[in-house]
Coordinates of N, CA, C and O in Angstrom, one line a residue:
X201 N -19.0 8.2 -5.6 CA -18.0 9.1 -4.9 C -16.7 8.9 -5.6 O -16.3 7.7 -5.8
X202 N -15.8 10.1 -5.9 CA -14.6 9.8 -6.1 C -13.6 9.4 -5.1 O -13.5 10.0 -4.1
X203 N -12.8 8.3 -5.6 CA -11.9 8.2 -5.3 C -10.0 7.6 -5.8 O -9.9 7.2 -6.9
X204 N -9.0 7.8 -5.0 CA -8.0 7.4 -5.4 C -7.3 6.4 -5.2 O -8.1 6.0 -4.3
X205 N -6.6 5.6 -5.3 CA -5.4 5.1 -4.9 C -4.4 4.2 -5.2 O -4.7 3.6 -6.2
X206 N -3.5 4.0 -4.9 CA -2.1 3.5 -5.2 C -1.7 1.9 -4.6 O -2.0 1.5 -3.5
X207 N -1.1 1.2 -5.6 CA -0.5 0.0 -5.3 C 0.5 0.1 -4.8 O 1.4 0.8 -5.2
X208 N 0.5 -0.7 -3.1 CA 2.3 -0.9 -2.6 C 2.5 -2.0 -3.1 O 1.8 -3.0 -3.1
X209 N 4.4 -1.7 -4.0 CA 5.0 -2.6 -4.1 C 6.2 -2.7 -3.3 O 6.8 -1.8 -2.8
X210 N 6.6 -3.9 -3.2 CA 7.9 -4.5 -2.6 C 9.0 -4.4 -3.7 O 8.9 -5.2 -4.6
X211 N 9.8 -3.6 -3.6 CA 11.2 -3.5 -5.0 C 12.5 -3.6 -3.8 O 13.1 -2.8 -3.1
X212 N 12.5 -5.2 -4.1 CA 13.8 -5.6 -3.2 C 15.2 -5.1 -3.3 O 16.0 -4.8 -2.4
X213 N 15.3 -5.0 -4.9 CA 16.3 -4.4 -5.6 C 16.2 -3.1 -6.3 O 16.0 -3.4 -7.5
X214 N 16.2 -1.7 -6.1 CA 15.9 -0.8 -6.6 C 16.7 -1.2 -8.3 O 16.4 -0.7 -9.4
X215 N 17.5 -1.9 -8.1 CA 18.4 -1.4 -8.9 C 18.4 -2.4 -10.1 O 19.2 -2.3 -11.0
X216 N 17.5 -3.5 -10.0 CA 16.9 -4.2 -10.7 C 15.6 -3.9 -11.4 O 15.4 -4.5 -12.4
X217 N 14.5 -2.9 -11.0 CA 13.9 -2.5 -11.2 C 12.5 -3.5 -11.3 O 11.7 -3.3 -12.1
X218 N 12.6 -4.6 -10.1 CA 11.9 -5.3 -9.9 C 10.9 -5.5 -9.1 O 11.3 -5.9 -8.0
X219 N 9.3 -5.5 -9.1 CA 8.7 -5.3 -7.7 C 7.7 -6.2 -7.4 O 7.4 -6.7 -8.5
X220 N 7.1 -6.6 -6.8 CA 6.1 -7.7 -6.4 C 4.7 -6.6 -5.7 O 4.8 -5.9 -4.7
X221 N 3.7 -6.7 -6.3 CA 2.6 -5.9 -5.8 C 1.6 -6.6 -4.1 O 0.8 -7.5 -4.0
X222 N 2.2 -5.4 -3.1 CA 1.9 -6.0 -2.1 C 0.4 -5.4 -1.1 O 0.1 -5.9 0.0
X223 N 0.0 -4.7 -1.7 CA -1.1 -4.0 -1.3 C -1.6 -3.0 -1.8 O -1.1 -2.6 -2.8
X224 N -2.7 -2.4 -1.4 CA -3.8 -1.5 -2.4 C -4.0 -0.4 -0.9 O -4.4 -0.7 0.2
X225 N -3.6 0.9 -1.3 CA -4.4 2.0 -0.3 C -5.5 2.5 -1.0 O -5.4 2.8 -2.2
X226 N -6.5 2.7 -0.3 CA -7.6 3.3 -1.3 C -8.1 4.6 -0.4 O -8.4 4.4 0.8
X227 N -8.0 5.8 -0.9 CA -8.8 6.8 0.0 C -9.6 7.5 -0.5 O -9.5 7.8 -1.7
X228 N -10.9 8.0 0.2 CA -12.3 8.9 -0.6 C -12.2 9.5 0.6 O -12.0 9.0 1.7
X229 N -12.5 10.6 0.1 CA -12.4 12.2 1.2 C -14.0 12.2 1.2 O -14.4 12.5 2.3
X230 N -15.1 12.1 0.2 CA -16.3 12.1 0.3 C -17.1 11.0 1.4 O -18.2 11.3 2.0
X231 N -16.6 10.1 1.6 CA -17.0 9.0 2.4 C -16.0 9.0 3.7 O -16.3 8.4 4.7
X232 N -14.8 9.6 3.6 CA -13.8 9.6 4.9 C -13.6 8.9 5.3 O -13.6 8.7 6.5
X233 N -13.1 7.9 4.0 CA -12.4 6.7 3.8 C -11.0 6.7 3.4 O -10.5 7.2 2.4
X234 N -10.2 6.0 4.5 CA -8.6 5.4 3.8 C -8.2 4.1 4.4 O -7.5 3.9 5.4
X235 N -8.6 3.5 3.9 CA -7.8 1.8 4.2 C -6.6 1.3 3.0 O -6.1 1.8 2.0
X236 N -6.5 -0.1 3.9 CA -5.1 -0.3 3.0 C -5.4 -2.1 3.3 O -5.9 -2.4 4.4
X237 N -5.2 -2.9 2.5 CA -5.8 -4.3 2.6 C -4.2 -5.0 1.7 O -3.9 -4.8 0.5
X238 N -3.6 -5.9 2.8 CA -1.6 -6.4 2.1 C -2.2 -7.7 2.4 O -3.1 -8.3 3.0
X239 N -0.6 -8.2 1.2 CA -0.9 -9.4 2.1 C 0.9 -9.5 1.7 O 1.4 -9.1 0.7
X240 N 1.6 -10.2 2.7 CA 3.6 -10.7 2.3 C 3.1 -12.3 2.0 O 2.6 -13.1 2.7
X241 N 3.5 -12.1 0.6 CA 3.6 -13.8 0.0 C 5.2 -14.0 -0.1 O 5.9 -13.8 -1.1
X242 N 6.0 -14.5 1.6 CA 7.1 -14.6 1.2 C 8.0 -15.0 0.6 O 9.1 -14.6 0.6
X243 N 7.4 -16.4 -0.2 CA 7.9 -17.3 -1.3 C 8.2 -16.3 -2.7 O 9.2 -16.3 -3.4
X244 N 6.9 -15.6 -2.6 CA 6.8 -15.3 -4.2 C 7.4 -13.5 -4.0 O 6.9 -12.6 -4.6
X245 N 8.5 -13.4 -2.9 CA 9.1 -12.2 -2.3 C 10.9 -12.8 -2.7 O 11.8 -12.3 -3.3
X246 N 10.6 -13.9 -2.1 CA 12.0 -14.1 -2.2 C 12.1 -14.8 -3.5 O 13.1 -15.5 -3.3
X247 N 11.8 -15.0 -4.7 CA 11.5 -15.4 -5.7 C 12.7 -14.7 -6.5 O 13.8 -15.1 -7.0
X248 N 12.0 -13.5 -6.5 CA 12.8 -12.0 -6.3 C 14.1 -11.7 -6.2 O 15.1 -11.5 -7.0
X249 N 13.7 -11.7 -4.8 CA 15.7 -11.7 -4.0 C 15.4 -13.0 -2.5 O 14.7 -13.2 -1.5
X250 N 16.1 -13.4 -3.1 CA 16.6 -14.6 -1.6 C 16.7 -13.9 -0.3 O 16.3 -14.4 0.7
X251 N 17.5 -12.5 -0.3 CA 18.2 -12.4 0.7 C 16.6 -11.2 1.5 O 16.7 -10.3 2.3
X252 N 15.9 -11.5 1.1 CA 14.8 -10.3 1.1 C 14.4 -10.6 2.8 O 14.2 -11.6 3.4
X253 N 14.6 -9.2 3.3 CA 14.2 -9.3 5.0 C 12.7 -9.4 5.3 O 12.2 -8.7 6.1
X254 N 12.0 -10.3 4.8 CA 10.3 -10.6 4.8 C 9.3 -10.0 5.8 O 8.1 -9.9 5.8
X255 N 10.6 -9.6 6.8 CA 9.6 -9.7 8.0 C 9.8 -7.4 8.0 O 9.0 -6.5 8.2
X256 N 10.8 -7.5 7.7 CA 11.1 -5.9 7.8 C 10.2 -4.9 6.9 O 9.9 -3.7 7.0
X257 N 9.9 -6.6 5.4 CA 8.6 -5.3 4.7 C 7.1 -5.6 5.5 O 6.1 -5.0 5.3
X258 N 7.2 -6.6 6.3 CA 5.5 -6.9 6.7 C 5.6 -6.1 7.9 O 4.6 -6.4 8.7
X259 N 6.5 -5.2 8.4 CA 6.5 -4.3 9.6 C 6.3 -2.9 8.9 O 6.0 -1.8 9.5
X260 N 6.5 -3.0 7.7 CA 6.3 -1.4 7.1 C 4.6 -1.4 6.3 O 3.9 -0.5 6.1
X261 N 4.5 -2.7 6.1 CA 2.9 -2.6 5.4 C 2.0 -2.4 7.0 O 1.0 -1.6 7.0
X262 N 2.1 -3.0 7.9 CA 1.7 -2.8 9.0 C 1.7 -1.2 9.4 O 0.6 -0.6 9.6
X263 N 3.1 -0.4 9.4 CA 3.1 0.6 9.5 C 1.9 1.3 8.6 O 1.2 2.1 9.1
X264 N 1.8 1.0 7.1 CA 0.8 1.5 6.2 C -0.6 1.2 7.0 O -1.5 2.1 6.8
X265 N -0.9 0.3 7.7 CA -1.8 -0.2 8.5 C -2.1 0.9 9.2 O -3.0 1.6 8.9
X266 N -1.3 1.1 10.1 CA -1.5 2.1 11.1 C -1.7 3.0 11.0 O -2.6 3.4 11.6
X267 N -0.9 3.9 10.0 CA -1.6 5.2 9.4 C -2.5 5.2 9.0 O -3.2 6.1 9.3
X268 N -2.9 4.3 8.4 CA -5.0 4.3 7.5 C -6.1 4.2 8.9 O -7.3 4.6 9.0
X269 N -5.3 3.6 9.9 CA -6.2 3.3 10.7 C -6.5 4.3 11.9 O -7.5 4.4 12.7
X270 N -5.4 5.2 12.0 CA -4.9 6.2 12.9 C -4.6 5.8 13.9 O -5.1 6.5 14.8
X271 N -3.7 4.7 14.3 CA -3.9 4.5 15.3 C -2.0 4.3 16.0 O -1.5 4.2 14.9
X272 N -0.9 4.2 17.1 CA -0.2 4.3 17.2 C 0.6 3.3 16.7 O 1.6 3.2 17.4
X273 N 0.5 2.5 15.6 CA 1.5 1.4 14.7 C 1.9 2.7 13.8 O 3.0 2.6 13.2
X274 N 1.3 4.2 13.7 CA 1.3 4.7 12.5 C 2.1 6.4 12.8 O 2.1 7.4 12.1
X275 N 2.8 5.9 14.0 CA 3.1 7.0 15.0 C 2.4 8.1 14.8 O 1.2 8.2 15.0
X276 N 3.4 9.5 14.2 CA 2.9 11.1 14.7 C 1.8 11.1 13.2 O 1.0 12.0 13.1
X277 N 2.0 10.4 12.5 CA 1.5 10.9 11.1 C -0.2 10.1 11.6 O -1.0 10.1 10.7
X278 N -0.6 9.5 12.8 CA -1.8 9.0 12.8 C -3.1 10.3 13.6 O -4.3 10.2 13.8
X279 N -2.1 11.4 14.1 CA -3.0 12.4 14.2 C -3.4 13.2 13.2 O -4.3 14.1 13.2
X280 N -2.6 12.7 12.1 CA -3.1 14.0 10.6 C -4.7 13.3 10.0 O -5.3 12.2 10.1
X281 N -4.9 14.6 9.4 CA -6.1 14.6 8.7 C -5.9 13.7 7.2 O -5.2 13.7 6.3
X282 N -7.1 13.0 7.7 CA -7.1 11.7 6.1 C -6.2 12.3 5.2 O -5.1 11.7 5.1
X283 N -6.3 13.3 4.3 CA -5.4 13.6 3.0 C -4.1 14.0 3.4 O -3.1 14.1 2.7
X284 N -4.2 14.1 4.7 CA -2.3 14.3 4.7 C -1.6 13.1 4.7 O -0.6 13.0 4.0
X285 N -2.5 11.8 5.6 CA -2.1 10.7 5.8 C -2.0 10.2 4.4 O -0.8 9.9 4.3
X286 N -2.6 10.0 3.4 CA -2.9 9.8 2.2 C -1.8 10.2 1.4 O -1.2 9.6 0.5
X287 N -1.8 11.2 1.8 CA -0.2 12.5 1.0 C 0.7 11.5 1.2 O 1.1 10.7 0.2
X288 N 1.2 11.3 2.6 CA 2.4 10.9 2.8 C 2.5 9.1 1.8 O 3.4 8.6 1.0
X289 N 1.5 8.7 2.2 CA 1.5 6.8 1.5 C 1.8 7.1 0.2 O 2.6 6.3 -0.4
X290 N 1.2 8.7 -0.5 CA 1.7 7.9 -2.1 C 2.5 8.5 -2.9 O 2.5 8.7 -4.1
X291 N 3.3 9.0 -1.7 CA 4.3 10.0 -2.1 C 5.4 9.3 -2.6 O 5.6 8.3 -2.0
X292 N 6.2 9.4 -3.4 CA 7.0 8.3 -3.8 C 8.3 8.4 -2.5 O 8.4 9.4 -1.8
X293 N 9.0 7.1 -2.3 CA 10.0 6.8 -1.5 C 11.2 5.6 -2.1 O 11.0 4.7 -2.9
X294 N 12.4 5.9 -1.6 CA 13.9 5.0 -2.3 C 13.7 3.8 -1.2 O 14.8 3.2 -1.1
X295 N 12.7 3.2 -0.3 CA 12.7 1.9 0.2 C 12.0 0.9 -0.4 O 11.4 1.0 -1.5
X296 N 12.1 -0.4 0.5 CA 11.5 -1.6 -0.1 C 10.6 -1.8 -0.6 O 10.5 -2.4 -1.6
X297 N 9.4 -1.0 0.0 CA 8.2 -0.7 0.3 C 7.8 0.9 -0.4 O 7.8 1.9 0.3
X298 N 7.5 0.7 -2.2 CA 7.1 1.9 -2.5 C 5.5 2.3 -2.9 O 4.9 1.3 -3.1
X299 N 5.2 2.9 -3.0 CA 3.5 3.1 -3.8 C 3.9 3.4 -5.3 O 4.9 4.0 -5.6
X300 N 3.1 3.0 -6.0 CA 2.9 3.1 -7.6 C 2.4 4.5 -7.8 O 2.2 5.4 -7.0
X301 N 2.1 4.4 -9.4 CA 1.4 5.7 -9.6 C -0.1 5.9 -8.8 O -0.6 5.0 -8.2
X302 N -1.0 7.5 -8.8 CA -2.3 7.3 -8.0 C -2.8 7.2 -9.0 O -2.4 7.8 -10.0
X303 N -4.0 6.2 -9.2 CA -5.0 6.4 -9.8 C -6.3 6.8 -9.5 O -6.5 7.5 -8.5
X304 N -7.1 6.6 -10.0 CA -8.7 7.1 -9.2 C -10.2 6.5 -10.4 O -10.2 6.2 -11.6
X305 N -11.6 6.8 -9.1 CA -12.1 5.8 -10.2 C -13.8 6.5 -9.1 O -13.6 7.5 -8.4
X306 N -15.1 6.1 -9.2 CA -15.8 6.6 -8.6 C -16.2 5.5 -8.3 O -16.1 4.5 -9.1
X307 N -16.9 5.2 -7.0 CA -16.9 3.9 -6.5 C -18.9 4.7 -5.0 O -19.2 5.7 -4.4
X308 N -19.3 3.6 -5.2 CA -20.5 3.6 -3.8 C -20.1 3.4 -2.6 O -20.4 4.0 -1.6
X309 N -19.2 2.4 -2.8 CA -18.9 1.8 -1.7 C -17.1 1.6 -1.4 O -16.8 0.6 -2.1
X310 N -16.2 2.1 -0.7 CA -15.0 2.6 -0.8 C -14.5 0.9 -0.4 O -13.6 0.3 -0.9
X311 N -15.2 0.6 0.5 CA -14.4 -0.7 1.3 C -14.8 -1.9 0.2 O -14.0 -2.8 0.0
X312 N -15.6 -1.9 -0.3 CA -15.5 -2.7 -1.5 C -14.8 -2.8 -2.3 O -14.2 -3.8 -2.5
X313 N -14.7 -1.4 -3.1 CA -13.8 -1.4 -4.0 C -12.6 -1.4 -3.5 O -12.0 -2.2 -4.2
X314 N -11.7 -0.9 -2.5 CA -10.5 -1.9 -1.8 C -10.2 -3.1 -2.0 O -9.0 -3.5 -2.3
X315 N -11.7 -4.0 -1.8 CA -11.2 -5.8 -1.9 C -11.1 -6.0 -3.2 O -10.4 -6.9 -3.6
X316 N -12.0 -5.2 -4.2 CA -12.0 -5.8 -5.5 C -10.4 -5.1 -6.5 O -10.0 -5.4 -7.6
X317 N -10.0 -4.3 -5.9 CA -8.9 -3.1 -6.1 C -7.8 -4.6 -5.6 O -7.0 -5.0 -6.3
X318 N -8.0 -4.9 -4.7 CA -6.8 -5.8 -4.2 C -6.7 -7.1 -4.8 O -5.7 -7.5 -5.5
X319 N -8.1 -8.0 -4.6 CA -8.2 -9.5 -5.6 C -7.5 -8.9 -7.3 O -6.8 -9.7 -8.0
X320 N -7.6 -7.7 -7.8 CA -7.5 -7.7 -9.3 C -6.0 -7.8 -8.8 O -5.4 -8.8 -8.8
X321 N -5.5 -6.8 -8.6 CA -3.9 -6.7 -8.2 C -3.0 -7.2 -7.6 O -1.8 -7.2 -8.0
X322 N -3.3 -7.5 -6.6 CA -2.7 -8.1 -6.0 C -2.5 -9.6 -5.5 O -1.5 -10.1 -5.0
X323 N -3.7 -10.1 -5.7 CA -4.6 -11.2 -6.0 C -4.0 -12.2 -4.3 O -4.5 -13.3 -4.1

């Protein structure tokens, strides 16, 4: 089955042009699949920037949570249909918390390739 998805990074500083890779969304419209698997390594956040609000980006990967999951962490955007939800995650954004380019890949099993999508990148 095909599918897509995009690395969230944390870019504390836009203006440094520096980011720490904080999670993997993966979505397959054939299997009607969209998850998202983070993890905040705050050490290796503030590494970064000192002054980094740690807890402000693990309230917006949560939010990324909620949308994949549909459920009310993910407010009005958890009634849309998988690819809208999907639209919005890898749409590019000027916060902490952005998605990388999409990529895509054909996979059996969608929630697998998630964990192995995340140990490679995100590790």
């Amino acid at each position: 089955m095909p599918y897509q998805y995009v690395v969230l990074r944390c870019v504390p500083r836009v203006d440094r042009e520096e980011f720490v890779n904080v999670g993997v969304v993966v979505y397959c419209q054939a299997a009607d699949f969209l998850d998202v698997t983070w993890h905040c390594d705050a050490d290796r956040l503030r590494a970064v920037d000192p002054l980094l609000d740690v807890e402000r980006v693990c309230d917006a990967l949560a939010f990324v949570d909620g949308v994949c999951a549909g459920d009310e962490r993910g407010g009005a955007l958890s009634g849309q249909p998988l690819t809208q939800r999907f639209g919005f995650l890898k749409a590019p954004k000027s916060t902490v918390l952005q998605p990388g380019p999409v990529h895509g890949g054909v996979t059996a099993d969608p929630a697998r390739e998630l964990e192995h999508l995340f140990g490679r990148l995100v590790g």
